[in-house]
Structure formats: structure tokens, C-alpha cells
PDB file of C-alpha atoms in Angstrom:
ATOM      1  CA  MET A1293    -128.934  75.956 -76.468  1.00 58.00           C
ATOM      2  CA  PHE A1294    -132.722  77.895 -75.140  1.00 68.00           C
ATOM      3  CA  SER A1295    -136.025  75.764 -75.107  1.00 88.00           C
ATOM      4  CA  LYS A1296    -137.878  79.531 -75.882  1.00 88.00           C
ATOM      5  CA  THR A1297    -138.028  81.268 -78.949  1.00 91.00           C
ATOM      6  CA  PRO A1298    -137.035  84.065 -79.701  1.00 92.00           C
ATOM      7  CA  ALA A1299    -140.708  85.859 -79.686  1.00 93.00           C
ATOM      8  CA  GLU A1300    -141.712  84.305 -76.191  1.00 93.00           C
ATOM      9  CA  LEU A1301    -137.793  85.683 -74.907  1.00 93.00           C
ATOM     10  CA  ILE A1302    -138.593  88.891 -76.062  1.00 95.00           C
ATOM     11  CA  SER A1303    -142.425  88.943 -74.991  1.00 95.00           C
ATOM     12  CA  LYS A1304    -140.843  88.075 -71.133  1.00 95.00           C
ATOM     13  CA  ASP A1305    -138.177  90.817 -71.576  1.00 96.00           C
ATOM     14  CA  PHE A1306    -141.548  93.337 -72.732  1.00 96.00           C
ATOM     15  CA  SER A1307    -142.912  91.703 -69.864  1.00 96.00           C
ATOM     16  CA  ASN A1308    -140.277  92.664 -67.138  1.00 97.00           C
ATOM     17  CA  MET A1309    -139.930  96.265 -69.135  1.00 97.00           C
ATOM     18  CA  TYR A1310    -143.442  97.011 -68.262  1.00 97.00           C
ATOM     19  CA  ASN A1311    -143.591  95.911 -64.493  1.00 97.00           C
ATOM     20  CA  LYS A1312    -140.817  97.720 -64.201  1.00 96.00           C
ATOM     21  CA  CYS A1313    -142.120 100.771 -65.626  1.00 96.00           C
ATOM     22  CA  GLN A1314    -145.504 100.287 -63.400  1.00 96.00           C
ATOM     23  CA  SER A1315    -143.480  99.983 -60.534  1.00 94.00           C
ATOM     24  CA  ILE A1316    -141.536 103.564 -60.986  1.00 94.00           C
ATOM     25  CA  TYR A1317    -145.064 104.561 -61.742  1.00 94.00           C
ATOM     26  CA  GLU A1318    -145.836 103.426 -58.121  1.00 93.00           C
ATOM     27  CA  LEU A1319    -143.099 104.867 -57.333  1.00 92.00           C
ATOM     28  CA  VAL A1320    -143.191 108.816 -58.509  1.00 91.00           C
ATOM     29  CA  THR A1321    -146.908 109.339 -57.994  1.00 90.00           C
ATOM     30  CA  ASN A1322    -146.917 107.473 -54.145  1.00 86.00           C
ATOM     31  CA  ARG A1323    -146.749 110.231 -51.014  1.00 79.00           C
ATOM     32  CA  ARG A1324    -143.403 108.823 -50.209  1.00 82.00           C
ATOM     33  CA  TYR A1325    -141.861 108.957 -53.036  1.00 81.00           C
ATOM     34  CA  ASN A1326    -138.364 107.771 -53.086  1.00 84.00           C
ATOM     35  CA  GLU A1327    -136.635 109.531 -55.666  1.00 86.00           C
ATOM     36  CA  SER A1328    -133.276 107.439 -55.320  1.00 91.00           C
ATOM     37  CA  LEU A1329    -135.246 104.698 -55.648  1.00 93.00           C
ATOM     38  CA  ALA A1330    -137.041 105.288 -59.032  1.00 92.00           C
ATOM     39  CA  ILE A1331    -134.063 106.216 -60.538  1.00 93.00           C
ATOM     40  CA  LEU A1332    -132.434 102.961 -60.024  1.00 95.00           C
ATOM     41  CA  THR A1333    -135.341 101.305 -61.107  1.00 95.00           C
ATOM     42  CA  ALA A1334    -135.267 103.096 -64.614  1.00 95.00           C
ATOM     43  CA  ALA A1335    -131.578 102.470 -65.205  1.00 95.00           C
ATOM     44  CA  GLU A1336    -133.144  98.690 -65.160  1.00 96.00           C
ATOM     45  CA  THR A1337    -135.795  99.530 -66.661  1.00 96.00           C
ATOM     46  CA  TYR A1338    -133.420 100.747 -69.480  1.00 96.00           C
ATOM     47  CA  ALA A1339    -130.512  97.600 -69.233  1.00 96.00           C
ATOM     48  CA  ILE A1340    -133.577  95.231 -69.984  1.00 97.00           C
ATOM     49  CA  ALA A1341    -135.160  97.839 -72.802  1.00 97.00           C
ATOM     50  CA  GLU A1342    -131.032  97.242 -74.601  1.00 96.00           C
ATOM     51  CA  LYS A1343    -131.306  93.653 -74.321  1.00 96.00           C
ATOM     52  CA  ALA A1344    -134.619  93.435 -75.763  1.00 96.00           C
ATOM     53  CA  TYR A1345    -133.543  95.744 -78.901  1.00 96.00           C
ATOM     54  CA  LEU A1346    -130.034  93.844 -79.360  1.00 96.00           C
ATOM     55  CA  ARG A1347    -132.592  90.859 -79.753  1.00 95.00           C
ATOM     56  CA  CYS A1348    -134.435  92.420 -82.236  1.00 95.00           C
ATOM     57  CA  ASP A1349    -131.544  93.188 -83.961  1.00 95.00           C
ATOM     58  CA  THR A1350    -130.587  89.359 -83.917  1.00 95.00           C
ATOM     59  CA  PHE A1351    -133.675  88.043 -84.867  1.00 95.00           C
ATOM     60  CA  THR A1352    -135.300  88.964 -87.921  1.00 95.00           C
ATOM     61  CA  GLU A1353    -138.518  87.362 -87.211  1.00 94.00           C
ATOM     62  CA  LEU A1354    -138.415  89.903 -84.267  1.00 95.00           C
ATOM     63  CA  GLN A1355    -139.009  92.828 -86.539  1.00 95.00           C
ATOM     64  CA  THR A1356    -142.817  93.448 -87.024  1.00 95.00           C
ATOM     65  CA  LYS A1357    -145.151  96.507 -86.349  1.00 96.00           C
ATOM     66  CA  GLU A1358    -146.137  95.018 -83.170  1.00 96.00           C
ATOM     67  CA  VAL A1359    -142.603  95.108 -82.057  1.00 96.00           C
ATOM     68  CA  GLU A1360    -141.756  98.467 -83.128  1.00 96.00           C
ATOM     69  CA  ASP A1361    -145.220  99.782 -81.621  1.00 97.00           C
ATOM     70  CA  TYR A1362    -144.112  98.313 -78.105  1.00 97.00           C
ATOM     71  CA  VAL A1363    -140.648 100.039 -78.199  1.00 97.00           C
ATOM     72  CA  ASN A1364    -141.940 103.367 -79.676  1.00 97.00           C
ATOM     73  CA  THR A1365    -144.754 102.833 -76.435  1.00 97.00           C
ATOM     74  CA  PHE A1366    -141.637 102.616 -74.280  1.00 97.00           C
ATOM     75  CA  ASP A1367    -139.571 105.516 -75.502  1.00 96.00           C
ATOM     76  CA  ASP A1368    -142.733 107.311 -75.524  1.00 96.00           C
ATOM     77  CA  TYR A1369    -143.435 106.364 -71.751  1.00 96.00           C
ATOM     78  CA  TYR A1370    -139.445 106.590 -70.587  1.00 95.00           C
ATOM     79  CA  PHE A1371    -139.437 110.128 -72.275  1.00 94.00           C
ATOM     80  CA  SER A1372    -142.067 111.586 -69.646  1.00 93.00           C
ATOM     81  CA  LEU A1373    -141.014 109.560 -66.825  1.00 93.00           C
ATOM     82  CA  LYS A1374    -137.358 111.759 -67.258  1.00 91.00           C
ATOM     83  CA  GLN A1375    -139.635 114.824 -67.851  1.00 90.00           C
ATOM     84  CA  VAL A1376    -141.099 113.752 -64.124  1.00 89.00           C
ATOM     85  CA  LEU A1377    -137.864 112.665 -63.150  1.00 87.00           C
ATOM     86  CA  PHE A1378    -135.733 115.456 -63.717  1.00 87.00           C
ATOM     87  CA  HIS A1379    -137.589 118.334 -64.970  1.00 83.00           C
ATOM     88  CA  ASP A1380    -140.186 118.899 -62.446  1.00 75.00           C
ATOM     89  CA  ASP A1381    -142.942 118.084 -64.425  1.00 70.00           C
ATOM     90  CA  ASP A1382    -145.315 116.149 -62.217  1.00 81.00           C
ATOM     91  CA  ASP A1383    -147.761 115.160 -65.037  1.00 85.00           C
ATOM     92  CA  TYR A1384    -148.762 111.884 -63.668  1.00 90.00           C
ATOM     93  CA  GLU A1385    -151.951 111.390 -65.928  1.00 93.00           C
ATOM     94  CA  VAL A1386    -149.912 111.548 -69.054  1.00 93.00           C
ATOM     95  CA  LEU A1387    -147.193 108.840 -67.516  1.00 94.00           C
ATOM     96  CA  ARG A1388    -150.105 107.279 -66.408  1.00 95.00           C
ATOM     97  CA  ILE A1389    -151.941 107.175 -69.786  1.00 96.00           C
ATOM     98  CA  LYS A1390    -148.577 106.198 -71.457  1.00 96.00           C
ATOM     99  CA  LEU A1391    -148.734 103.227 -69.405  1.00 96.00           C
ATOM    100  CA  ARG A1392    -151.588 102.004 -70.461  1.00 97.00           C
ATOM    101  CA  ALA A1393    -150.416 102.466 -74.315  1.00 97.00           C
ATOM    102  CA  MET A1394    -147.376  99.961 -73.494  1.00 97.00           C
ATOM    103  CA  ARG A1395    -150.171  97.756 -71.623  1.00 96.00           C
ATOM    104  CA  GLU A1396    -152.096  97.207 -75.128  1.00 97.00           C
ATOM    105  CA  ALA A1397    -149.504  97.047 -76.884  1.00 97.00           C
ATOM    106  CA  TYR A1398    -147.524  94.381 -74.889  1.00 96.00           C
ATOM    107  CA  GLU A1399    -151.203  92.740 -75.364  1.00 95.00           C
ATOM    108  CA  GLU A1400    -151.185  93.275 -79.330  1.00 95.00           C
ATOM    109  CA  LEU A1401    -147.209  91.994 -79.509  1.00 94.00           C
ATOM    110  CA  ASN A1402    -148.434  88.859 -77.555  1.00 93.00           C
ATOM    111  CA  ARG A1403    -151.994  88.178 -80.055  1.00 93.00           C
ATOM    112  CA  SER A1404    -149.464  88.934 -82.770  1.00 93.00           C
ATOM    113  CA  PHE A1405    -147.252  86.122 -82.127  1.00 91.00           C
ATOM    114  CA  ASN A1406    -149.851  83.559 -79.977  1.00 89.00           C
ATOM    115  CA  LEU A1407    -148.388  83.610 -77.059  1.00 80.00           C
ATOM    116  CA  PHE A1408    -151.801  83.885 -75.200  1.00 69.00           C
TER     117      PHE A1408
END
């Protein structure tokens, strides 16, 4: 049905998640911070994550350390984001560091699947 492999599809999902997380970071650190837009984008990101988790459960070849590392870095970022959005913990530096960890985990994941 699909011409893409499960690894290519999960890479696409994770790329979309990372790009949304980057957008959220820019939204919450902007002077004209729009909380509603940040929450909506976070919800979209989590929906993509849930789809990706299902894909990982379905295809055993995706159950690798690199996929697990990316999922863990996303979970860390998402937790920090909730602290910023809902608990007035404006530690943007921690959020930036978690976002960078997501990028590094994503790059490692693509190397492990020989996608780039």
C-alpha cells in the first residue's frame, strides 16, 4: 500500500514532531506569546506522537534503542513544555536544551536507519 518503509514513515513522523516542538518553542519565547496557539500546536504534536507510538508498536523493526531515545527526549521536552504552559515555570533555557536533545536523537535515529 505504501511505497515508504516503516523506518521512513517513523522518520517523517518524528520530523513533524520536532518541527512542531520547534514552533512551540518559538511561540512561547516570543514577546507576543499566544498561549492558545501554543496549546493547540502542543496538542497537534502529541497527536502525531501517539500515531508514531502506534507505528512503533506495530513494526518490530522500529523497536530500537535510537527510536526509544527519541521518544524519551520528546517526553522530556513535552514535560518541560507543560511546566512552561501550565505552571508559570518560564525556564526557557531548559526547554531549549531539551529541544536540542530531540534534534540530536533524531539525527542519530536517521543515521541508524541509513536514511540520510
